[in-house]
Coordinates of C-alpha atoms and ligand atoms in Angstrom, one line a residue:
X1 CA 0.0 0.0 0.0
X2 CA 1.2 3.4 -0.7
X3 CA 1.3 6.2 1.8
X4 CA 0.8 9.7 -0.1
X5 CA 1.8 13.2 1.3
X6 CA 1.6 16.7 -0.2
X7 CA 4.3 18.4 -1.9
X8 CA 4.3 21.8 -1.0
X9 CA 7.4 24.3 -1.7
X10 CA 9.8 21.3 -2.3
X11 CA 8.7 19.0 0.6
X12 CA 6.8 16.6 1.4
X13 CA 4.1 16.5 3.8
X14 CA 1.8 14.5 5.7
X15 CA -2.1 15.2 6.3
X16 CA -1.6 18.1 8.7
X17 CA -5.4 17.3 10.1
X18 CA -5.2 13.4 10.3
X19 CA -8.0 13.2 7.8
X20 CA -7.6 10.4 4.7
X21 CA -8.5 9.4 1.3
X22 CA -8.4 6.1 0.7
X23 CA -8.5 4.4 -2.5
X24 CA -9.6 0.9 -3.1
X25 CA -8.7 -1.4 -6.1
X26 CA -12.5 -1.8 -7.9
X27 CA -11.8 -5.1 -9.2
X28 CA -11.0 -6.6 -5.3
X29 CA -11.6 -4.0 -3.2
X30 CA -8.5 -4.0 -1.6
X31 CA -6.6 -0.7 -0.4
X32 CA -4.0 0.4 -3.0
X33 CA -3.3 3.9 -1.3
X34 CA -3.8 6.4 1.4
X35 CA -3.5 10.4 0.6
X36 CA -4.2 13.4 2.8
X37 CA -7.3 15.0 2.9
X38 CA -6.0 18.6 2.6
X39 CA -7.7 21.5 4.3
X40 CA -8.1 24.3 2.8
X41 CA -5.2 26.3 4.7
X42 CA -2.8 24.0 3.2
X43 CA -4.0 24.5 -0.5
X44 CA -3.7 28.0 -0.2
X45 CA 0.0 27.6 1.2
X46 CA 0.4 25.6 -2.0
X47 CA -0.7 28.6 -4.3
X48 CA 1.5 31.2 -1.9
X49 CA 4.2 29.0 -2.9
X50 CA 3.5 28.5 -6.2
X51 CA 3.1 32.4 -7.0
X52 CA 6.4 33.1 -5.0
X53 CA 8.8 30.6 -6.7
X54 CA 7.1 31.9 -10.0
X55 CA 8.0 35.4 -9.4
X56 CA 11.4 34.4 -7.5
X57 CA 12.8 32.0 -9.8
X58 CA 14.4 31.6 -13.1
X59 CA 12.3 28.8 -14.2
X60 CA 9.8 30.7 -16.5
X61 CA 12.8 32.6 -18.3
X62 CA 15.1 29.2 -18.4
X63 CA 13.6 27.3 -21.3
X64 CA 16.9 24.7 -21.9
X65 CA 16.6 23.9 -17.9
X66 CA 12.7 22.5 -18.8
X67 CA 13.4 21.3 -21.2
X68 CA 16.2 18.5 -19.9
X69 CA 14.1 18.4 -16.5
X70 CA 10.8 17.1 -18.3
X71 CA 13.3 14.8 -20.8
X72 CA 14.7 13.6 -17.9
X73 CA 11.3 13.3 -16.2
X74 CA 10.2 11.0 -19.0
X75 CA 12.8 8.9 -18.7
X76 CA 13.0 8.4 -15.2
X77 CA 8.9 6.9 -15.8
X78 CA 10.3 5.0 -18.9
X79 CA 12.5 3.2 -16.4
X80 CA 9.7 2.6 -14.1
X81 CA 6.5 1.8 -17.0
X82 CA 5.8 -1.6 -15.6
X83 CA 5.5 -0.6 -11.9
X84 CA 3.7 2.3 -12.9
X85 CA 1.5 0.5 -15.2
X86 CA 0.4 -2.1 -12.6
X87 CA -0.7 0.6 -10.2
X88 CA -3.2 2.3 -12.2
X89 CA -4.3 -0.9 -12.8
X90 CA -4.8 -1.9 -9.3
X91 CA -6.1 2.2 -8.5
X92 CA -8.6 2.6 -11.8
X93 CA -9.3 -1.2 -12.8
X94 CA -8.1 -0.6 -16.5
X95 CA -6.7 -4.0 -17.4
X96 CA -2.8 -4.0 -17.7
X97 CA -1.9 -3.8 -21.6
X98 CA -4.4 -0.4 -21.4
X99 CA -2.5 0.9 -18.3
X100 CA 0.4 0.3 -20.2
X101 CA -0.6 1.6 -23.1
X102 CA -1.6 4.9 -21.0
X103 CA 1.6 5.3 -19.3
X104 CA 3.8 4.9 -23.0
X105 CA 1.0 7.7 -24.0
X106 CA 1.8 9.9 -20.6
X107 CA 5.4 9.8 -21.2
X108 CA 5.6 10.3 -24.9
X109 CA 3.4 13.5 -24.1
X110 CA 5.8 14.5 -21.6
X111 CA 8.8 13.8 -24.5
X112 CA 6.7 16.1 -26.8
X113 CA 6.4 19.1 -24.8
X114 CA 10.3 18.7 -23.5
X115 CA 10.9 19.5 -27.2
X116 CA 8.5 22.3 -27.8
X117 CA 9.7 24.2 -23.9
X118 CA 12.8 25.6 -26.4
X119 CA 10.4 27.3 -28.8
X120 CA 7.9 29.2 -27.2
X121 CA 8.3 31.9 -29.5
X122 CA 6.6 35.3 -30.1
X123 CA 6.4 37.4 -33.1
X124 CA 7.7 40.8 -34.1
X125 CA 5.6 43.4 -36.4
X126 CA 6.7 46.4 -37.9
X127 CA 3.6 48.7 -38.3
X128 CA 4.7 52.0 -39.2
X129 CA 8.6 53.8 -39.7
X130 CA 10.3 54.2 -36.4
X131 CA 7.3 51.6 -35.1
X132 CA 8.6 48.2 -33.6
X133 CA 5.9 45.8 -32.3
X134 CA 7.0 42.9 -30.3
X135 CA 4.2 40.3 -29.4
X136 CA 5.6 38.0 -26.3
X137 CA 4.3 34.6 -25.6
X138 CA 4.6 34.7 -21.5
X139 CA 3.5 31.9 -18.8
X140 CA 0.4 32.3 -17.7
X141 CA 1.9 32.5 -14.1
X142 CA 0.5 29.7 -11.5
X143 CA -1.8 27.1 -13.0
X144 CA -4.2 24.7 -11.0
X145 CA -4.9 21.7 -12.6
X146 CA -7.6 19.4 -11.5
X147 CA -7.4 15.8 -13.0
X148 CA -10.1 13.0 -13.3
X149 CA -9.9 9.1 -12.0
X150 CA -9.9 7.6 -15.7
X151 CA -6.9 8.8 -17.5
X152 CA -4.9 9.7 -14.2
X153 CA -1.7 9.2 -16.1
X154 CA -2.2 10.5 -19.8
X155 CA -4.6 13.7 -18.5
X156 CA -2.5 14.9 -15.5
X157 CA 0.3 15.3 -17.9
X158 CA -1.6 16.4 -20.7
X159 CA -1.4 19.5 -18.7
X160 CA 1.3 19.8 -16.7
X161 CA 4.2 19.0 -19.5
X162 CA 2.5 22.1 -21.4
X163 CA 2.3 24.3 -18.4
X164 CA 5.8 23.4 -17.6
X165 CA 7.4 23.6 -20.8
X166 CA 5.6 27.1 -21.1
X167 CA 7.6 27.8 -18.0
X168 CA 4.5 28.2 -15.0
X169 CA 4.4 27.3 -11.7
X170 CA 2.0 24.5 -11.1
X171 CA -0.2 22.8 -8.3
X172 CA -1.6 19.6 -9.1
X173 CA -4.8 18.3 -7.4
X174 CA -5.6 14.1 -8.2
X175 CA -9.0 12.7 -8.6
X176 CA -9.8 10.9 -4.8
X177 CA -10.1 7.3 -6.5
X178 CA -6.1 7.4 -8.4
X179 CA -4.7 9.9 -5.8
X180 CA -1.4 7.0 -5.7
X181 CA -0.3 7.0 -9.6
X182 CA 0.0 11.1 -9.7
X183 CA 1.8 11.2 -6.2
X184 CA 4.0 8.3 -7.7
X185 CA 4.3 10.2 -10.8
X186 CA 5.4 14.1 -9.6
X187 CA 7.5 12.1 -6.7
X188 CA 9.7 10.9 -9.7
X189 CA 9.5 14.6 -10.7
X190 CA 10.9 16.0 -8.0
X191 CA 13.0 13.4 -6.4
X192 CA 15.6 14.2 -9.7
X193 CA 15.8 17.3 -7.6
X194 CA 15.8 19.5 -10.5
X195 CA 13.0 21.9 -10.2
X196 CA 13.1 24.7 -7.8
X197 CA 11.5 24.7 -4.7
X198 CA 7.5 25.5 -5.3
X199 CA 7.1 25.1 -9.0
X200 CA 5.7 22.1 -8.7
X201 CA 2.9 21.4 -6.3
X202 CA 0.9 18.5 -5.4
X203 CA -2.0 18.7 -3.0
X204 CA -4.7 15.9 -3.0
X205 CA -7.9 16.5 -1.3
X206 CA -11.4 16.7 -2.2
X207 CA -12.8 18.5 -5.1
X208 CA -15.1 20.6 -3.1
X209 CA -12.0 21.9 -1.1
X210 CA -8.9 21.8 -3.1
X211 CA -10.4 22.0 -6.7
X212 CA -12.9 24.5 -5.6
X213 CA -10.0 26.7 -4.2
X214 CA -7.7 26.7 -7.3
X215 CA -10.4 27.2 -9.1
X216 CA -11.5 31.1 -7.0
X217 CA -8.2 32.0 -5.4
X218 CA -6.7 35.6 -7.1
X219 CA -3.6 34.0 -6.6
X220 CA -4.2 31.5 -9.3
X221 CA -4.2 32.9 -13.0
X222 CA -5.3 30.0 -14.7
X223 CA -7.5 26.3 -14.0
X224 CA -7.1 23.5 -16.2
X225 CA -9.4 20.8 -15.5
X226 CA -10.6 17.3 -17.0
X227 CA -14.0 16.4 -15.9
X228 CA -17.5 15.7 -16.1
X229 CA -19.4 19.0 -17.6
X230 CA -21.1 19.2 -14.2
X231 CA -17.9 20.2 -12.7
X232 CA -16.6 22.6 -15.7
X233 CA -19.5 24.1 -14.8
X234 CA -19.1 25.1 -11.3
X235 CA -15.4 25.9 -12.0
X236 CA -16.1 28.3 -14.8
X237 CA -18.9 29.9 -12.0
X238 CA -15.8 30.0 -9.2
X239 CA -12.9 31.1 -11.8
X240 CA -15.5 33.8 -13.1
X241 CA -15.0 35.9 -10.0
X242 CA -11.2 36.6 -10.6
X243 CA -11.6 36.3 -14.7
X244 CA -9.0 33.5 -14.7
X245 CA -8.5 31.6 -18.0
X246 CA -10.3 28.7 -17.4
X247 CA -9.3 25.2 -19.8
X248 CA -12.0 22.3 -19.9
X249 CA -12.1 19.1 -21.2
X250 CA -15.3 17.9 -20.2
X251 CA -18.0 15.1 -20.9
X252 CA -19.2 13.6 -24.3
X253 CA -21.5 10.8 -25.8
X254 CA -20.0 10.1 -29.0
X255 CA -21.6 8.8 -31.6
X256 CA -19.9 6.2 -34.2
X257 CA -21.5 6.0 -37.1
X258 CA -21.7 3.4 -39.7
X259 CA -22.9 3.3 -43.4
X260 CA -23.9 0.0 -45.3
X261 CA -21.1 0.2 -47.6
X262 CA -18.0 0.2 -44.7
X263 CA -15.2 -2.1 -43.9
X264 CA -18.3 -4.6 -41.9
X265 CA -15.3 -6.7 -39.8
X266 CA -13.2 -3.5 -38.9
X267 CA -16.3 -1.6 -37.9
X268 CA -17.7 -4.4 -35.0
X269 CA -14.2 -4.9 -33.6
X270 CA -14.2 -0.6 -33.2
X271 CA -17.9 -0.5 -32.0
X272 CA -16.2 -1.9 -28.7
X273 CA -13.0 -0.5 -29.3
X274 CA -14.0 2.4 -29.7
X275 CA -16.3 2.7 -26.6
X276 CA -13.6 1.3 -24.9
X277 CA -15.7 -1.5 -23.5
X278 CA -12.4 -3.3 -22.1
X279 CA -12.6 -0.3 -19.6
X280 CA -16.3 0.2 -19.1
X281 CA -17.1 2.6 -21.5
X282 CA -15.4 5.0 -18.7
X283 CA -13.4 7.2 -21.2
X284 CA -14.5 10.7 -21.7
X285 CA -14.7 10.1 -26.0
X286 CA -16.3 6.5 -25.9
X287 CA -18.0 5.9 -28.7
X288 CA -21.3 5.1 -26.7
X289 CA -23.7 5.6 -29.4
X290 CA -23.7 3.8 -32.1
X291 CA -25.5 4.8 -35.5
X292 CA -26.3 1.8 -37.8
X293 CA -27.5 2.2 -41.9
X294 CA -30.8 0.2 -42.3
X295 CA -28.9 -1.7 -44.6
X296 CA -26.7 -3.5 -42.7
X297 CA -28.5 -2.8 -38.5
X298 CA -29.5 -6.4 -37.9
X299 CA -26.0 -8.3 -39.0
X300 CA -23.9 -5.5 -37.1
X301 CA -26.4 -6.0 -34.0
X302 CA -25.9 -9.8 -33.9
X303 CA -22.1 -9.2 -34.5
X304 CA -21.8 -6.9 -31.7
X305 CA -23.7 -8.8 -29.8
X306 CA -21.2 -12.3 -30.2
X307 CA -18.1 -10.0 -29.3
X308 CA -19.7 -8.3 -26.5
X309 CA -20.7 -11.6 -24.7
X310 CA -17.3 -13.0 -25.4
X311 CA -15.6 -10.8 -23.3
X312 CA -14.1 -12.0 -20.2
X313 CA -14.3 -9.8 -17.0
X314 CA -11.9 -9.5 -14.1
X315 CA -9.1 -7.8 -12.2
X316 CA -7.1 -6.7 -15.2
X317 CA -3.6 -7.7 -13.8
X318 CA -4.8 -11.2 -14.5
X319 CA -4.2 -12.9 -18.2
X320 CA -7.0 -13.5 -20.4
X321 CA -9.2 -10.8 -18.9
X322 CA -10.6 -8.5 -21.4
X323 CA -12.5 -6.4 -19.0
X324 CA -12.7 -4.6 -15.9
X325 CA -14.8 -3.1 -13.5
X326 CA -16.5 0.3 -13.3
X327 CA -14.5 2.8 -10.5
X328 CA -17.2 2.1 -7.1
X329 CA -20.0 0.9 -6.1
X330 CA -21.9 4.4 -6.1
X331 CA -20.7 4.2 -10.1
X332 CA -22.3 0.8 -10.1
X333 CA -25.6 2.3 -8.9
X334 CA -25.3 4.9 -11.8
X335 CA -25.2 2.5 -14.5
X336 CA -27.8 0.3 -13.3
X337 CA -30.2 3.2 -12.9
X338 CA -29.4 3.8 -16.8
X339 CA -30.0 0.2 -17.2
X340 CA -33.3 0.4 -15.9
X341 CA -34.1 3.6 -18.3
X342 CA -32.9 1.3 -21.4
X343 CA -35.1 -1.3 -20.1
X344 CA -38.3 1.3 -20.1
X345 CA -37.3 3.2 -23.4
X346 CA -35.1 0.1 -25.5
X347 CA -34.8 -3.5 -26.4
X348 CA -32.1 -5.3 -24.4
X349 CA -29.8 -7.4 -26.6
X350 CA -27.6 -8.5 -24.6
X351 CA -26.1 -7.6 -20.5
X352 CA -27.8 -5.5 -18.4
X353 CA -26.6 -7.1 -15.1
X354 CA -24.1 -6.5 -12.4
X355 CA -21.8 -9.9 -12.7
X356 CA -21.2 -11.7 -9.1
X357 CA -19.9 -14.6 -9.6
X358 CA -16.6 -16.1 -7.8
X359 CA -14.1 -13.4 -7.1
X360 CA -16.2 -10.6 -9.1
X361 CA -18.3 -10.2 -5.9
X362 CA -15.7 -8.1 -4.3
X363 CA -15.8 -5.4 -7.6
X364 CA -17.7 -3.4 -9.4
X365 CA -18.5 -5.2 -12.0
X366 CA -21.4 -4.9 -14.7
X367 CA -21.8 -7.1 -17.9
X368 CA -20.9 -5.1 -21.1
X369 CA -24.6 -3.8 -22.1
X370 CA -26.8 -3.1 -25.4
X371 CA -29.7 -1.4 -26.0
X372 CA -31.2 -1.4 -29.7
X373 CA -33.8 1.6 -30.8
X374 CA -32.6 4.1 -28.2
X375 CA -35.1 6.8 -28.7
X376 CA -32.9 10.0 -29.2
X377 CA -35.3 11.8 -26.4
X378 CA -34.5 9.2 -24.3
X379 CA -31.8 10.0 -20.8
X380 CA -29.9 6.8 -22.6
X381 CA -29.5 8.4 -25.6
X382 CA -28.3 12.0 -24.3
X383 CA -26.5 11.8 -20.7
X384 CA -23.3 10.6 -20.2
X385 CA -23.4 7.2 -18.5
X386 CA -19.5 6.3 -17.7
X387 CA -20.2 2.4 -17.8
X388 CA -20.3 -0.8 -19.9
X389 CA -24.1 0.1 -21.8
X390 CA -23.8 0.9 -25.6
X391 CA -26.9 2.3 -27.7
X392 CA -28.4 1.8 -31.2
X393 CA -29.8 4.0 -33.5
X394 CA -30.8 3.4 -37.0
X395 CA -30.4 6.0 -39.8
X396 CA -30.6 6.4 -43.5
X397 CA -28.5 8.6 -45.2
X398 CA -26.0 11.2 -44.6
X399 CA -28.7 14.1 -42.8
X400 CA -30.8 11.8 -40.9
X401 CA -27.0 10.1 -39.8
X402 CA -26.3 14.0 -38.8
X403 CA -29.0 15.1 -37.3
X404 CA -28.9 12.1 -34.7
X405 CA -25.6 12.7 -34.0
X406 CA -25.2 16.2 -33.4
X407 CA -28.6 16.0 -30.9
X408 CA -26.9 15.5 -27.7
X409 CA -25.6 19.0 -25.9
X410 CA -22.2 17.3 -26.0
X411 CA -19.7 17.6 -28.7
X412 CA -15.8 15.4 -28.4
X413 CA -15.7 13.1 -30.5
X414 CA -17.6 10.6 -33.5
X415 CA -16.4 8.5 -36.0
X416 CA -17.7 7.9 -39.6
X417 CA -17.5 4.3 -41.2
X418 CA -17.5 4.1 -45.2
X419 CA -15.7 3.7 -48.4
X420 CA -17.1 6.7 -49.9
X421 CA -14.7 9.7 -49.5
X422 CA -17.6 12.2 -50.1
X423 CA -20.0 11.3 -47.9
X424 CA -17.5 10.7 -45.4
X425 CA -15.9 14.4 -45.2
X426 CA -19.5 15.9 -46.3
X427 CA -20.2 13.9 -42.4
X428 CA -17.4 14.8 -41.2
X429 CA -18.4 18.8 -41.9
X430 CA -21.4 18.7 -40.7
X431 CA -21.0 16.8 -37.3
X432 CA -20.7 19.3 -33.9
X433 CA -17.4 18.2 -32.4
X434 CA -14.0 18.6 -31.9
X435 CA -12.5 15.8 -33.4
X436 CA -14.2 13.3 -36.0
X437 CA -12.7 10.0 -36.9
X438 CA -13.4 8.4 -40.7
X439 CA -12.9 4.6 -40.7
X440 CA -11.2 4.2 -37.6
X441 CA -12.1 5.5 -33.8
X442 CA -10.0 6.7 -30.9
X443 CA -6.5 7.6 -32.2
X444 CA -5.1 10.8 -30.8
X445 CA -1.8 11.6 -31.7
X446 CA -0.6 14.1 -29.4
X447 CA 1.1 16.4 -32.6
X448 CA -2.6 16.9 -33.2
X449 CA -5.1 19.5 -31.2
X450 CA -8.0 18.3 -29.6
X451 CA -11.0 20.6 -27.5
X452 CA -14.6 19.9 -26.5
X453 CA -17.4 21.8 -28.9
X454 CA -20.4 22.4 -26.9
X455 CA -20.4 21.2 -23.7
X456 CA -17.8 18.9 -24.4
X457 CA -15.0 22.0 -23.3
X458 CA -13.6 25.5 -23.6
X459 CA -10.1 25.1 -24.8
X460 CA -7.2 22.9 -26.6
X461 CA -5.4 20.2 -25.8
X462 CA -2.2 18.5 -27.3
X463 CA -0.1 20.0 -30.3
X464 CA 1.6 23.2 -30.1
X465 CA -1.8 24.6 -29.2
X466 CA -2.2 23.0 -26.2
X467 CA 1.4 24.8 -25.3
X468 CA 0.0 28.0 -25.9
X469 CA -2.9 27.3 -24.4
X470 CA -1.1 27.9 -21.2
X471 CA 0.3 31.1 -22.3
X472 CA -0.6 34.9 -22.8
X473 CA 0.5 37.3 -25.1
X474 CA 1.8 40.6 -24.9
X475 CA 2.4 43.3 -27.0
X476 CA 5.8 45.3 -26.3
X477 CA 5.8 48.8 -28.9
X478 CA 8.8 50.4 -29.1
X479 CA 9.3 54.0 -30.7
X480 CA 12.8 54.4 -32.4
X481 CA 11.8 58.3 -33.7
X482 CA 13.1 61.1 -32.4
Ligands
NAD1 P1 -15.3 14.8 -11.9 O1 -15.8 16.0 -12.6 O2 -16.2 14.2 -10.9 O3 -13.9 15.1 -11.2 C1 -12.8 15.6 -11.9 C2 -11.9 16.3 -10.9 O4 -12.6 17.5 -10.5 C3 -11.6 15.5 -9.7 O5 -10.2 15.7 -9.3 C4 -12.5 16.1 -8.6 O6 -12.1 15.9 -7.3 C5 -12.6 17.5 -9.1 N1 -13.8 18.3 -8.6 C6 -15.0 17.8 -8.3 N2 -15.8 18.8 -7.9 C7 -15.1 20.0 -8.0 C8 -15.4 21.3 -7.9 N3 -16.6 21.7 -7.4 N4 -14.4 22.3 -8.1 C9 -13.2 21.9 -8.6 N5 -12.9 20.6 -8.7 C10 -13.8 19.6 -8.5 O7 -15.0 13.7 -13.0 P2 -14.4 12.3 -12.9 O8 -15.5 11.4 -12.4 O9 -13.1 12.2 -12.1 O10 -14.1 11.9 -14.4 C11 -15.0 11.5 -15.3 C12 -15.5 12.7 -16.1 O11 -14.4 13.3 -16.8 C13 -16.4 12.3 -17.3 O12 -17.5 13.2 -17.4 C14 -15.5 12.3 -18.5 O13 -16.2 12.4 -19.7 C15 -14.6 13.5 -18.2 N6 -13.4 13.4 -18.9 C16 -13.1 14.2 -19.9 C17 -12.0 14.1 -20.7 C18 -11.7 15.0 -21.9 O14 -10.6 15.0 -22.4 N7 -12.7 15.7 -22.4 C19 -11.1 13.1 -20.4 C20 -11.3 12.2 -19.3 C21 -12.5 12.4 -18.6

């Protein structure tokens, strides 16, 4: 079991009021970590910190020092991936060759942004004789960033590597359920001993105490958080008082769509890839809806149906297992409510059950789940879920395949299955989101932006965007008359 402290201006320390977070593995409900349950005195001694080394230090002018600090960073987890891999496993449930595929994705992120810390570049303008413009791209100054229990790995460094490499101060607040894999994570960080003293803070705590706080405090000038919508929207309420730049990457209920004419094989194997049913369907882009052509709905229904009641469940550290459980027990409630909607408003074709048999009693586990004529008013069809229960639509044709896709109020991600170019990008065009897939679902290369349309998110992530996106510009003019 790991023991988790803050890390507040370059040391570590233990819960100052006693108070704990525990979390549990959800496959066997055993304890995987302990982390303080910070009050909100020592979160605001983490921003103090955090705005004092940032105006103290040399880190935010020294771009060849971040650079080799998050390269070495990177490394340092490179030399750990297995360990680190079988944690999250044990702290989020994902099964092991995802958690290792998650912490190869955190550290190439971390790579990428080591290499862009050397070119955060402005621009210069020349407006009028004797007029010199110069446009500077500065840190933002001292970012909180508030990360979720899914992607622990990937999306606490999705934001911190930028905010780094841009040269800001930063305080990091875990999700309660995976507070062990960030502390393991930033302890690697600053055990190379590297970064000065109170750029780089870690605080874990609830959301209502820590998250709320970075989110309203003057002392903070920017929040970057991953989370539900719900949450985006009470941090964009609390940063709104100070005008901070607030980032959000935020729910979704993505729909995958699939024409008659597609690759048929390719597209059944990526209706579950794609919802990532091996973790539950607990992944903010999951292709949870899935739209099928008239043409070919019953074949891809019975198809989807075989895989899905192939797959094994279990603690994912264990071989053969192709799935594992949702995060608790209150999540377990969640879906099974949603179940019971699907039951009223659907068909059932196949799960719909919380699986106790043997050793699965002691997780949270629910059969992967499909529902066949989801009506689009229906709660199934437009909330987020976060668990194993896809649902079908039918469609025919490119606007009716639109119209049902873009009628949710969320707006990540959907992919577009078919071998005809035009109708694919005339889809692609028309569909309310900020990324759409054609004939494939889920890759995200992190050279390439990403953001939330709607109420997906406010903001960009990944690419030299998501670098700037933790910076401000300013404008320096400079009179060389007489
Ligand atoms: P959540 O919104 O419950 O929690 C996210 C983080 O916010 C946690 O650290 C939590 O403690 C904190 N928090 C909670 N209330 C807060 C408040 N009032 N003020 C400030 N911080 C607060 O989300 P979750 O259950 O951890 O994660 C699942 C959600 O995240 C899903 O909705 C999923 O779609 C979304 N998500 C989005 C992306 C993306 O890139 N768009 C990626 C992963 C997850």
């Amino acid at each position: 079991m790991i023991t988790c402290s803050n890390y507040i201006d370059g040391k570590w320390i233990p819960s100052s009021n006693g108070e704990a977070i525990e979390s549990t593995n959800p496959a066997t409900g055993e304890i995987v970590c302990t982390a303080p349950n910070a009050s909100l005195d020592e979160v605001q001694e983490a921003i103090t910190t955090a705005r004092m080394a940032f105006e103290s230090t040399t880190w935010a002018e020294d771009s060849e020092t971040r650079a080799r600090v998050l390269y070495r960073w990177a490394q340092e987890m490179r030399n750990k991936i297995d360990e680190l891999a079988r944690l999250l496993t044990d702290e989020n449930g994902k099964i092991l060759s995802d958690a290792k595929g998650e912490m190869g994705r955190a550290i190439g992120i971390v790579e990428y942004y080591a290499g862009l810390a050397q070119n955060v570049m402005g621009k210069t303008a020349i407006s009028s004789p004797n007029f010199y413009s110069f446009v500077l791209r500065e840190p933002m100054g001292v970012v909180g960033i508030i990360v979720p229990w899914n992607f622990p790995a990937v999306l606490m460094v999705r934001a911190v590597a930028p905010a780094l490499a841009a040269g800001n101060a930063v305080i990091v607040k875990p999700a309660s359920y995976t507070p062990g894999i960030n502390y393991t994570m930033i302890k690697i960080l600053t055990d190379m001993g590297k970064v000065p003293h109170g750029i780089v803070n870690f605080v874990a705590g609830k959301g209502s105490i820590v998250g709320a706080e970075l989110a309203k405090h003057r002392e903070v000038d920017m929040v970057a958080l991953t989370g539900s919508s719900e949450t985006g929207k009470s941090v964009m309420k609390a940063a709104a008082e100070t005008l901070k730049k607030v980032s959000l990457e935020l729910g979704g209920k993505s729909p995958n769509i699939v024409f008659g004419d597609a690759n048929f094989d390719k597209a059944v194997r990526y209706a579950l890839k794609g919802a990532w049913m091996s973790f539950g369907c607990q992944v903010c882009y999951s292709g949870t809806r899935i739209l099928l052509d008239n043409k070919v709905h019953d074949q891809f229904v019975e198809a989807l149906k075989t895989q899905a009641e192939s797959m094994k469940l279990g603690y994912g550290a264990n071989p053969g297992v192709d799935m594992g459980p949702v995060i608790s027990q209150d999540q377990v409630d969640v879906v099974m409510d949603f179940i019971d909607v699907g039951n009223k408003d659907a068909k059932l074709v196949t799960g719909g059950f919380k699986v106790e048999e043997g050793d699965l009693s002691k997780g949270f586990f629910v059969a992967p789940t499909v529902f066949d004529d989801v009506p689009v008013e229906s709660r199934l069809s437009q909330e987020e879920v976060f668990g194993p229960v896809l649902s079908i639509f039918r469609f025919d044709g490119v606007e009716e395949a639109a119209e049902i896709a873009n009628n949710t109020l969320f707006g990540l991600a959907a992919a577009v299955w078919t071998t005809d170019i035009n109708k694919a990008l005339k889809l692609a065009r028309k569909i309310k989101a900020g990324t759409v897939w054609i004939n494939t679902y889920g890759k995200l290369p992190f050279q390439a932006e990403m953001g939330g349309h709607k109420e997906s998110g406010v903001g960009i992530q990944y690419g030299q965007e998501g670098l700037n996106e933790f910076t401000q510009l300013k404008h320096v003019g400079i009179d060389i008359g007489d």
